[in-house]
Amino acid sequence: MSSQDGGGGLNLGALSPDQLKQVADQLAQESQRLTESFEGLQSAINKYNRSASTLKKFKDESEGKEMLVPLTSSMYVRGSLEETSKILVDIGTGYYVEKSVEGGTDFCERKVVLLKEHLQKVVDALQQKQQQEQQVRTALAQKQAQAAA
Amino acid sequence: MEMQFSEKVAQSDTERQLREQLDHAVTDFRNLQKEVNVNSRKRLQATQQLHENEMVQNELALVDQDDDETGVYKLVGPCLVKQDIAEARANVAKRLEFIQNEVSRSDAAIASAEQKMTAAEGEITKLQQRVAKAKQIAAAAAQ
């Protein structure tokens, strides 16, 4: 009768309620995974944005400025900014590269652009999966209603 | 009379043998399925590493454009150790090659296991048919 599409090209009408439930659960699991990767990407974007905004503030600081350096989360020692023209950036797999402040900002912005592209893909895929799951659940409810009638 | 009896025994024997064969085939199939799962997981992990290393390679390729004095460091335990840029690039390239090999190895393992699975599937269907047939014959003989 209804919804031939959705469910990855499966003919939903032809499936038994048990099979429909299985497909729906599988789609829910995939949605769950996508949500996790969405959250991971979001937190990575926040991290790079924070780094970029920190660099903006850092740029205005003069050399020799007094600061407190954390030894642990609750202990600090006095220090002073010695070099403000160069920073060290983690580029992954244990490698760090020296960069100028502009270079570091550029790095963060590039990463954010890349991650946002990826995030969009995940969002699209997630919406698709959720729609499919909805279709399958509707088909399942119809089947159950039919069986009860 | 005696002849019939021994025939019946032979039939139930073959049915049992067929069932055993079927069980074996099903176990084989499940093992192959496990193999595919394990290799898929390995492949996923390797591709993730591949992406990360590719990103590092891109960043290292960008270094030259800044200036030659740019320091590259590698985290060894808690320490940052200064690296030669050419050496760092060679290391990452080597690692990429290694990971790519790992990906293709997993691909090959998955392909071969899947091929064997198709064969095992055919075997299972055939055995199921033979068991059903043996049952029919046994039922007919019992009547």
PDB file of C-alpha atoms in Angstrom:
ATOM      1  CA  MET A   1       0.000   0.000   0.000  1.00  0.00           C
ATOM      2  CA  SER A   2       2.265   2.822   1.134  1.00  0.00           C
ATOM      3  CA  SER A   3       5.909   3.965   1.297  1.00  0.00           C
ATOM      4  CA  GLN A   4       7.863   2.029  -1.271  1.00  0.00           C
ATOM      5  CA  ASP A   5      10.912   4.266  -0.937  1.00  0.00           C
ATOM      6  CA  GLY A   6      13.106   4.896   2.068  1.00  0.00           C
ATOM      7  CA  GLY A   7      14.764   2.224   4.165  1.00  0.00           C
ATOM      8  CA  GLY A   8      17.719   2.061   1.772  1.00  0.00           C
ATOM      9  CA  GLY A   9      15.643   1.165  -1.275  1.00  0.00           C
ATOM     10  CA  LEU A  10      13.908  -1.692   0.487  1.00  0.00           C
ATOM     11  CA  ASN A  11      10.287  -2.354  -0.202  1.00  0.00           C
ATOM     12  CA  LEU A  12       8.890  -1.657   3.251  1.00  0.00           C
ATOM     13  CA  GLY A  13       5.498  -3.150   2.481  1.00  0.00           C
ATOM     14  CA  ALA A  14       7.089  -6.525   1.778  1.00  0.00           C
ATOM     15  CA  LEU A  15       8.831  -6.805   5.143  1.00  0.00           C
ATOM     16  CA  SER A  16       7.414  -8.505   8.198  1.00  0.00           C
ATOM     17  CA  PRO A  17       6.962  -6.478  11.411  1.00  0.00           C
ATOM     18  CA  ASP A  18      10.016  -8.197  12.927  1.00  0.00           C
ATOM     19  CA  GLN A  19      12.148  -7.310   9.936  1.00  0.00           C
ATOM     20  CA  LEU A  20      10.846  -3.736   9.991  1.00  0.00           C
ATOM     21  CA  LYS A  21      11.746  -3.437  13.637  1.00  0.00           C
ATOM     22  CA  GLN A  22      15.224  -4.751  12.875  1.00  0.00           C
ATOM     23  CA  VAL A  23      15.718  -2.222  10.067  1.00  0.00           C
ATOM     24  CA  ALA A  24      14.466   0.615  12.280  1.00  0.00           C
ATOM     25  CA  ASP A  25      16.790  -0.396  15.118  1.00  0.00           C
ATOM     26  CA  GLN A  26      19.711  -0.570  12.747  1.00  0.00           C
ATOM     27  CA  LEU A  27      18.925   2.907  11.427  1.00  0.00           C
ATOM     28  CA  ALA A  28      18.655   4.177  15.000  1.00  0.00           C
ATOM     29  CA  GLN A  29      22.089   2.732  15.727  1.00  0.00           C
ATOM     30  CA  GLU A  30      23.566   4.455  12.687  1.00  0.00           C
ATOM     31  CA  SER A  31      21.948   7.730  13.778  1.00  0.00           C
ATOM     32  CA  GLN A  32      23.531   7.255  17.184  1.00  0.00           C
ATOM     33  CA  ARG A  33      26.972   6.843  15.628  1.00  0.00           C
ATOM     34  CA  LEU A  34      26.478   9.907  13.454  1.00  0.00           C
ATOM     35  CA  THR A  35      25.363  11.923  16.473  1.00  0.00           C
ATOM     36  CA  GLU A  36      28.548  10.915  18.251  1.00  0.00           C
ATOM     37  CA  SER A  37      30.717  12.013  15.352  1.00  0.00           C
ATOM     38  CA  PHE A  38      28.672  15.245  15.155  1.00  0.00           C
ATOM     39  CA  GLU A  39      29.484  15.971  18.788  1.00  0.00           C
ATOM     40  CA  GLY A  40      33.149  15.118  18.242  1.00  0.00           C
ATOM     41  CA  LEU A  41      33.398  17.485  15.286  1.00  0.00           C
ATOM     42  CA  GLN A  42      31.559  20.219  17.151  1.00  0.00           C
ATOM     43  CA  SER A  43      33.957  20.037  20.076  1.00  0.00           C
ATOM     44  CA  ALA A  44      36.954  20.047  17.702  1.00  0.00           C
ATOM     45  CA  ILE A  45      35.592  23.178  16.006  1.00  0.00           C
ATOM     46  CA  ASN A  46      35.150  24.836  19.408  1.00  0.00           C
ATOM     47  CA  LYS A  47      38.718  23.916  20.320  1.00  0.00           C
ATOM     48  CA  TYR A  48      40.176  25.521  17.196  1.00  0.00           C
ATOM     49  CA  ASN A  49      37.948  28.577  17.552  1.00  0.00           C
ATOM     50  CA  ARG A  50      39.148  28.977  21.131  1.00  0.00           C
ATOM     51  CA  SER A  51      42.763  28.678  19.981  1.00  0.00           C
ATOM     52  CA  ALA A  52      42.202  31.292  17.271  1.00  0.00           C
ATOM     53  CA  SER A  53      40.592  33.770  19.672  1.00  0.00           C
ATOM     54  CA  THR A  54      43.338  33.170  22.227  1.00  0.00           C
ATOM     55  CA  LEU A  55      45.899  33.998  19.548  1.00  0.00           C
ATOM     56  CA  LYS A  56      44.087  37.267  18.815  1.00  0.00           C
ATOM     57  CA  LYS A  57      44.419  38.293  22.449  1.00  0.00           C
ATOM     58  CA  PHE A  58      47.978  37.006  22.589  1.00  0.00           C
ATOM     59  CA  LYS A  59      49.050  39.167  19.664  1.00  0.00           C
ATOM     60  CA  ASP A  60      48.473  42.341  21.637  1.00  0.00           C
ATOM     61  CA  GLU A  61      50.529  41.241  24.598  1.00  0.00           C
ATOM     62  CA  SER A  62      53.994  42.742  24.821  1.00  0.00           C
ATOM     63  CA  GLU A  63      57.124  40.728  25.360  1.00  0.00           C
ATOM     64  CA  GLY A  64      58.269  40.464  28.943  1.00  0.00           C
ATOM     65  CA  LYS A  65      54.754  40.641  30.296  1.00  0.00           C
ATOM     66  CA  GLU A  66      54.399  38.979  33.675  1.00  0.00           C
ATOM     67  CA  MET A  67      52.180  35.940  33.886  1.00  0.00           C
ATOM     68  CA  LEU A  68      51.494  32.902  36.015  1.00  0.00           C
ATOM     69  CA  VAL A  69      52.404  29.581  34.506  1.00  0.00           C
ATOM     70  CA  PRO A  70      50.328  26.620  35.650  1.00  0.00           C
ATOM     71  CA  LEU A  71      52.378  23.763  37.104  1.00  0.00           C
ATOM     72  CA  THR A  72      49.250  21.808  37.915  1.00  0.00           C
ATOM     73  CA  SER A  73      45.604  22.864  37.776  1.00  0.00           C
ATOM     74  CA  SER A  74      45.990  24.444  41.222  1.00  0.00           C
ATOM     75  CA  MET A  75      49.655  25.550  41.394  1.00  0.00           C
ATOM     76  CA  TYR A  76      51.307  28.377  39.501  1.00  0.00           C
ATOM     77  CA  VAL A  77      54.761  29.884  39.175  1.00  0.00           C
ATOM     78  CA  ARG A  78      55.681  33.366  38.108  1.00  0.00           C
ATOM     79  CA  GLY A  79      56.913  33.719  34.562  1.00  0.00           C
ATOM     80  CA  SER A  80      57.249  36.240  31.814  1.00  0.00           C
ATOM     81  CA  LEU A  81      56.511  36.122  28.110  1.00  0.00           C
ATOM     82  CA  GLU A  82      59.833  35.802  26.381  1.00  0.00           C
ATOM     83  CA  GLU A  83      58.869  35.293  22.796  1.00  0.00           C
ATOM     84  CA  THR A  84      55.556  36.380  21.316  1.00  0.00           C
ATOM     85  CA  SER A  85      56.314  36.066  17.623  1.00  0.00           C
ATOM     86  CA  LYS A  86      56.401  32.289  17.472  1.00  0.00           C
ATOM     87  CA  ILE A  87      54.046  29.606  18.680  1.00  0.00           C
ATOM     88  CA  LEU A  88      54.122  25.815  18.519  1.00  0.00           C
ATOM     89  CA  VAL A  89      51.157  24.109  16.867  1.00  0.00           C
ATOM     90  CA  ASP A  90      50.083  20.477  17.209  1.00  0.00           C
ATOM     91  CA  ILE A  91      49.481  19.238  13.676  1.00  0.00           C
ATOM     92  CA  GLY A  92      48.610  15.666  14.661  1.00  0.00           C
ATOM     93  CA  THR A  93      50.296  12.262  15.180  1.00  0.00           C
ATOM     94  CA  GLY A  94      52.718  13.805  17.678  1.00  0.00           C
ATOM     95  CA  TYR A  95      54.200  16.405  15.323  1.00  0.00           C
ATOM     96  CA  TYR A  96      54.455  20.059  16.315  1.00  0.00           C
ATOM     97  CA  VAL A  97      55.391  22.881  13.972  1.00  0.00           C
ATOM     98  CA  GLU A  98      56.650  26.344  14.823  1.00  0.00           C
ATOM     99  CA  LYS A  99      54.460  29.031  13.340  1.00  0.00           C
ATOM    100  CA  SER A 100      54.086  32.783  13.436  1.00  0.00           C
ATOM    101  CA  VAL A 101      50.987  34.102  15.203  1.00  0.00           C
ATOM    102  CA  GLU A 102      49.409  34.770  11.795  1.00  0.00           C
ATOM    103  CA  GLY A 103      50.390  31.281  10.654  1.00  0.00           C
ATOM    104  CA  GLY A 104      48.775  29.793  13.737  1.00  0.00           C
ATOM    105  CA  THR A 105      45.572  31.767  13.236  1.00  0.00           C
ATOM    106  CA  ASP A 106      45.555  30.689   9.619  1.00  0.00           C
ATOM    107  CA  PHE A 107      46.017  27.063  10.697  1.00  0.00           C
ATOM    108  CA  CYS A 108      43.070  27.229  13.105  1.00  0.00           C
ATOM    109  CA  GLU A 109      40.835  28.901  10.557  1.00  0.00           C
ATOM    110  CA  ARG A 110      41.700  26.331   7.910  1.00  0.00           C
ATOM    111  CA  LYS A 111      40.888  23.513  10.330  1.00  0.00           C
ATOM    112  CA  VAL A 112      37.572  25.086  11.238  1.00  0.00           C
ATOM    113  CA  VAL A 113      36.595  25.390   7.563  1.00  0.00           C
ATOM    114  CA  LEU A 114      37.553  21.765   6.949  1.00  0.00           C
ATOM    115  CA  LEU A 115      35.707  20.532  10.025  1.00  0.00           C
ATOM    116  CA  LYS A 116      32.598  22.544   9.170  1.00  0.00           C
ATOM    117  CA  GLU A 117      32.482  20.950   5.724  1.00  0.00           C
ATOM    118  CA  HIS A 118      32.697  17.571   7.374  1.00  0.00           C
ATOM    119  CA  LEU A 119      30.078  18.533   9.937  1.00  0.00           C
ATOM    120  CA  GLN A 120      27.641  19.500   7.189  1.00  0.00           C
ATOM    121  CA  LYS A 121      28.051  16.086   5.598  1.00  0.00           C
ATOM    122  CA  VAL A 122      27.373  14.401   8.915  1.00  0.00           C
ATOM    123  CA  VAL A 123      24.292  16.566   9.504  1.00  0.00           C
ATOM    124  CA  ASP A 124      22.918  15.691   6.055  1.00  0.00           C
ATOM    125  CA  ALA A 125      23.533  11.984   6.592  1.00  0.00           C
ATOM    126  CA  LEU A 126      21.970  12.162  10.043  1.00  0.00           C
ATOM    127  CA  GLN A 127      18.811  13.826   8.748  1.00  0.00           C
ATOM    128  CA  GLN A 128      18.524  11.214   6.033  1.00  0.00           C
ATOM    129  CA  LYS A 129      18.878   8.364   8.504  1.00  0.00           C
ATOM    130  CA  GLN A 130      16.331   9.856  10.870  1.00  0.00           C
ATOM    131  CA  GLN A 131      13.860  10.341   8.032  1.00  0.00           C
ATOM    132  CA  GLN A 132      14.335   6.744   6.932  1.00  0.00           C
ATOM    133  CA  GLU A 133      13.874   5.521  10.474  1.00  0.00           C
ATOM    134  CA  GLN A 134      10.656   7.528  10.733  1.00  0.00           C
ATOM    135  CA  GLN A 135       9.361   5.951   7.522  1.00  0.00           C
ATOM    136  CA  VAL A 136      10.182   2.468   8.707  1.00  0.00           C
ATOM    137  CA  ARG A 137       8.539   3.076  12.091  1.00  0.00           C
ATOM    138  CA  THR A 138       5.413   4.410  10.369  1.00  0.00           C
ATOM    139  CA  ALA A 139       5.288   1.329   8.148  1.00  0.00           C
ATOM    140  CA  LEU A 140       5.733  -0.839  11.233  1.00  0.00           C
ATOM    141  CA  ALA A 141       2.877   0.896  13.059  1.00  0.00           C
ATOM    142  CA  GLN A 142       0.627   0.421  10.021  1.00  0.00           C
ATOM    143  CA  LYS A 143       1.492  -3.261   9.842  1.00  0.00           C
ATOM    144  CA  GLN A 144       0.754  -3.719  13.533  1.00  0.00           C
ATOM    145  CA  ALA A 145      -2.529  -1.858  13.231  1.00  0.00           C
ATOM    146  CA  GLN A 146      -3.479  -4.081  10.299  1.00  0.00           C
ATOM    147  CA  ALA A 147      -2.595  -7.204  12.249  1.00  0.00           C
ATOM    148  CA  ALA A 148      -4.681  -6.026  15.221  1.00  0.00           C
ATOM    149  CA  ALA A 149      -7.720  -5.190  13.072  1.00  0.00           C
TER     150      ALA A 149
ATOM    151  CA  MET B   1      12.811 -57.888   7.042  1.00  0.00           C
ATOM    152  CA  GLU B   2      16.431 -57.716   8.069  1.00  0.00           C
ATOM    153  CA  MET B   3      17.261 -55.997   4.833  1.00  0.00           C
ATOM    154  CA  GLN B   4      14.670 -53.289   5.505  1.00  0.00           C
ATOM    155  CA  PHE B   5      15.974 -52.720   8.974  1.00  0.00           C
ATOM    156  CA  SER B   6      19.578 -52.206   7.896  1.00  0.00           C
ATOM    157  CA  GLU B   7      18.395 -49.906   5.136  1.00  0.00           C
ATOM    158  CA  LYS B   8      16.601 -47.802   7.708  1.00  0.00           C
ATOM    159  CA  VAL B   9      19.709 -47.655   9.862  1.00  0.00           C
ATOM    160  CA  ALA B  10      21.752 -46.606   6.846  1.00  0.00           C
ATOM    161  CA  GLN B  11      19.269 -43.882   6.075  1.00  0.00           C
ATOM    162  CA  SER B  12      19.195 -42.441   9.564  1.00  0.00           C
ATOM    163  CA  ASP B  13      22.969 -42.713   9.517  1.00  0.00           C
ATOM    164  CA  THR B  14      23.284 -40.626   6.386  1.00  0.00           C
ATOM    165  CA  GLU B  15      20.827 -38.135   7.781  1.00  0.00           C
ATOM    166  CA  ARG B  16      22.924 -37.791  10.888  1.00  0.00           C
ATOM    167  CA  GLN B  17      26.075 -37.498   8.826  1.00  0.00           C
ATOM    168  CA  LEU B  18      24.462 -34.838   6.690  1.00  0.00           C
ATOM    169  CA  ARG B  19      23.403 -32.943   9.793  1.00  0.00           C
ATOM    170  CA  GLU B  20      26.957 -33.066  11.083  1.00  0.00           C
ATOM    171  CA  GLN B  21      28.243 -31.771   7.782  1.00  0.00           C
ATOM    172  CA  LEU B  22      25.644 -29.045   7.877  1.00  0.00           C
ATOM    173  CA  ASP B  23      26.691 -28.022  11.395  1.00  0.00           C
ATOM    174  CA  HIS B  24      30.288 -27.864  10.215  1.00  0.00           C
ATOM    175  CA  ALA B  25      29.357 -25.723   7.244  1.00  0.00           C
ATOM    176  CA  VAL B  26      27.360 -23.344   9.448  1.00  0.00           C
ATOM    177  CA  THR B  27      30.263 -23.034  11.897  1.00  0.00           C
ATOM    178  CA  ASP B  28      32.618 -22.312   9.005  1.00  0.00           C
ATOM    179  CA  PHE B  29      30.237 -19.659   7.747  1.00  0.00           C
ATOM    180  CA  ARG B  30      30.017 -17.993  11.166  1.00  0.00           C
ATOM    181  CA  ASN B  31      33.814 -18.001  11.493  1.00  0.00           C
ATOM    182  CA  LEU B  32      34.130 -16.347   8.099  1.00  0.00           C
ATOM    183  CA  GLN B  33      31.588 -13.763   9.165  1.00  0.00           C
ATOM    184  CA  LYS B  34      33.685 -13.029  12.248  1.00  0.00           C
ATOM    185  CA  GLU B  35      36.775 -12.718  10.067  1.00  0.00           C
ATOM    186  CA  VAL B  36      35.026 -10.164   7.883  1.00  0.00           C
ATOM    187  CA  ASN B  37      33.953  -8.187  10.957  1.00  0.00           C
ATOM    188  CA  VAL B  38      37.451  -8.157  12.451  1.00  0.00           C
ATOM    189  CA  ASN B  39      39.018  -7.064   9.185  1.00  0.00           C
ATOM    190  CA  SER B  40      36.384  -4.380   8.623  1.00  0.00           C
ATOM    191  CA  ARG B  41      37.213  -2.942  12.027  1.00  0.00           C
ATOM    192  CA  LYS B  42      40.935  -3.040  11.241  1.00  0.00           C
ATOM    193  CA  ARG B  43      40.278  -1.338   7.932  1.00  0.00           C
ATOM    194  CA  LEU B  44      38.249   1.427   9.562  1.00  0.00           C
ATOM    195  CA  GLN B  45      41.005   2.069  12.079  1.00  0.00           C
ATOM    196  CA  ALA B  46      43.650   2.131   9.343  1.00  0.00           C
ATOM    197  CA  THR B  47      41.669   4.586   7.215  1.00  0.00           C
ATOM    198  CA  GLN B  48      41.291   6.882  10.202  1.00  0.00           C
ATOM    199  CA  GLN B  49      45.046   6.796  10.732  1.00  0.00           C
ATOM    200  CA  LEU B  50      45.494   7.380   7.037  1.00  0.00           C
ATOM    201  CA  HIS B  51      43.401  10.562   7.215  1.00  0.00           C
ATOM    202  CA  GLU B  52      45.293  11.876  10.208  1.00  0.00           C
ATOM    203  CA  ASN B  53      48.670  11.219   8.597  1.00  0.00           C
ATOM    204  CA  GLU B  54      47.540  12.804   5.356  1.00  0.00           C
ATOM    205  CA  MET B  55      46.636  15.942   7.276  1.00  0.00           C
ATOM    206  CA  VAL B  56      50.064  15.971   8.905  1.00  0.00           C
ATOM    207  CA  GLN B  57      51.666  15.500   5.505  1.00  0.00           C
ATOM    208  CA  ASN B  58      49.730  18.480   4.163  1.00  0.00           C
ATOM    209  CA  GLU B  59      50.820  20.624   7.094  1.00  0.00           C
ATOM    210  CA  LEU B  60      54.447  19.598   6.691  1.00  0.00           C
ATOM    211  CA  ALA B  61      54.225  20.414   2.993  1.00  0.00           C
ATOM    212  CA  LEU B  62      53.091  23.914   3.937  1.00  0.00           C
ATOM    213  CA  VAL B  63      56.053  24.493   6.250  1.00  0.00           C
ATOM    214  CA  ASP B  64      58.516  25.345   3.518  1.00  0.00           C
ATOM    215  CA  GLN B  65      56.473  28.287   2.365  1.00  0.00           C
ATOM    216  CA  ASP B  66      56.828  30.059   5.704  1.00  0.00           C
ATOM    217  CA  ASP B  67      60.630  29.956   6.006  1.00  0.00           C
ATOM    218  CA  ASP B  68      63.500  27.524   6.271  1.00  0.00           C
ATOM    219  CA  GLU B  69      64.113  28.236   9.933  1.00  0.00           C
ATOM    220  CA  THR B  70      60.798  26.755  10.996  1.00  0.00           C
ATOM    221  CA  GLY B  71      61.282  24.221  13.725  1.00  0.00           C
ATOM    222  CA  VAL B  72      59.498  20.891  13.585  1.00  0.00           C
ATOM    223  CA  TYR B  73      59.182  18.862  16.761  1.00  0.00           C
ATOM    224  CA  LYS B  74      57.988  15.410  17.583  1.00  0.00           C
ATOM    225  CA  LEU B  75      56.407  14.452  20.862  1.00  0.00           C
ATOM    226  CA  VAL B  76      58.399  11.599  22.399  1.00  0.00           C
ATOM    227  CA  GLY B  77      56.850  10.663  25.699  1.00  0.00           C
ATOM    228  CA  PRO B  78      56.516  13.998  27.518  1.00  0.00           C
ATOM    229  CA  CYS B  79      59.318  15.683  25.553  1.00  0.00           C
ATOM    230  CA  LEU B  80      59.331  17.623  22.334  1.00  0.00           C
ATOM    231  CA  VAL B  81      62.317  16.600  20.223  1.00  0.00           C
ATOM    232  CA  LYS B  82      63.482  18.725  17.367  1.00  0.00           C
ATOM    233  CA  GLN B  83      63.208  17.035  13.988  1.00  0.00           C
ATOM    234  CA  ASP B  84      64.725  17.601  10.625  1.00  0.00           C
ATOM    235  CA  ILE B  85      61.916  18.674   8.306  1.00  0.00           C
ATOM    236  CA  ALA B  86      63.053  16.375   5.492  1.00  0.00           C
ATOM    237  CA  GLU B  87      63.261  13.497   7.937  1.00  0.00           C
ATOM    238  CA  ALA B  88      59.826  14.258   9.343  1.00  0.00           C
ATOM    239  CA  ARG B  89      58.371  14.273   5.830  1.00  0.00           C
ATOM    240  CA  ALA B  90      60.091  10.986   4.989  1.00  0.00           C
ATOM    241  CA  ASN B  91      58.767   9.457   8.209  1.00  0.00           C
ATOM    242  CA  VAL B  92      55.211  10.496   7.527  1.00  0.00           C
ATOM    243  CA  ALA B  93      55.459   9.297   3.918  1.00  0.00           C
ATOM    244  CA  LYS B  94      56.765   5.950   5.125  1.00  0.00           C
ATOM    245  CA  ARG B  95      53.999   5.673   7.666  1.00  0.00           C
ATOM    246  CA  LEU B  96      51.408   6.501   5.026  1.00  0.00           C
ATOM    247  CA  GLU B  97      52.791   3.770   2.818  1.00  0.00           C
ATOM    248  CA  PHE B  98      52.649   1.313   5.699  1.00  0.00           C
ATOM    249  CA  ILE B  99      49.053   2.211   6.542  1.00  0.00           C
ATOM    250  CA  GLN B 100      48.017   1.994   2.909  1.00  0.00           C
ATOM    251  CA  ASN B 101      49.474  -1.504   2.795  1.00  0.00           C
ATOM    252  CA  GLU B 102      47.479  -2.357   5.872  1.00  0.00           C
ATOM    253  CA  VAL B 103      44.292  -1.081   4.263  1.00  0.00           C
ATOM    254  CA  SER B 104      44.851  -3.138   1.118  1.00  0.00           C
ATOM    255  CA  ARG B 105      45.726  -6.176   3.219  1.00  0.00           C
ATOM    256  CA  SER B 106      42.432  -5.852   5.088  1.00  0.00           C
ATOM    257  CA  ASP B 107      40.622  -5.356   1.777  1.00  0.00           C
ATOM    258  CA  ALA B 108      42.159  -8.537   0.385  1.00  0.00           C
ATOM    259  CA  ALA B 109      41.275 -10.476   3.548  1.00  0.00           C
ATOM    260  CA  ILE B 110      37.683  -9.224   3.418  1.00  0.00           C
ATOM    261  CA  ALA B 111      37.355 -10.089  -0.277  1.00  0.00           C
ATOM    262  CA  SER B 112      38.718 -13.603   0.188  1.00  0.00           C
ATOM    263  CA  ALA B 113      36.550 -14.254   3.249  1.00  0.00           C
ATOM    264  CA  GLU B 114      33.482 -13.011   1.404  1.00  0.00           C
ATOM    265  CA  GLN B 115      34.262 -15.274  -1.504  1.00  0.00           C
ATOM    266  CA  LYS B 116      34.560 -18.217   0.871  1.00  0.00           C
ATOM    267  CA  MET B 117      31.294 -17.153   2.484  1.00  0.00           C
ATOM    268  CA  THR B 118      29.476 -17.375  -0.842  1.00  0.00           C
ATOM    269  CA  ALA B 119      30.887 -20.874  -1.335  1.00  0.00           C
ATOM    270  CA  ALA B 120      29.907 -21.858   2.208  1.00  0.00           C
ATOM    271  CA  GLU B 121      26.429 -20.492   1.648  1.00  0.00           C
ATOM    272  CA  GLY B 122      26.033 -22.693  -1.429  1.00  0.00           C
ATOM    273  CA  GLU B 123      27.277 -25.652   0.569  1.00  0.00           C
ATOM    274  CA  ILE B 124      24.785 -24.968   3.355  1.00  0.00           C
ATOM    275  CA  THR B 125      21.830 -24.728   0.967  1.00  0.00           C
ATOM    276  CA  LYS B 126      22.881 -27.945  -0.718  1.00  0.00           C
ATOM    277  CA  LEU B 127      23.220 -29.768   2.601  1.00  0.00           C
ATOM    278  CA  GLN B 128      19.887 -28.437   3.830  1.00  0.00           C
ATOM    279  CA  GLN B 129      18.245 -29.787   0.696  1.00  0.00           C
ATOM    280  CA  ARG B 130      19.917 -33.155   1.159  1.00  0.00           C
ATOM    281  CA  VAL B 131      18.842 -33.326   4.797  1.00  0.00           C
ATOM    282  CA  ALA B 132      15.265 -32.534   3.814  1.00  0.00           C
ATOM    283  CA  LYS B 133      15.385 -35.199   1.135  1.00  0.00           C
ATOM    284  CA  ALA B 134      16.833 -37.778   3.512  1.00  0.00           C
ATOM    285  CA  LYS B 135      14.049 -36.959   5.972  1.00  0.00           C
ATOM    286  CA  GLN B 136      11.427 -37.423   3.271  1.00  0.00           C
ATOM    287  CA  ILE B 137      12.878 -40.778   2.291  1.00  0.00           C
ATOM    288  CA  ALA B 138      13.043 -41.840   5.915  1.00  0.00           C
ATOM    289  CA  ALA B 139       9.434 -40.769   6.470  1.00  0.00           C
ATOM    290  CA  ALA B 140       8.342 -42.652   3.346  1.00  0.00           C
ATOM    291  CA  ALA B 141      10.241 -45.736   4.467  1.00  0.00           C
ATOM    292  CA  ALA B 142       8.671 -45.564   7.919  1.00  0.00           C
ATOM    293  CA  GLN B 143       5.163 -45.668   6.475  1.00  0.00           C
TER     294      GLN B 143
END
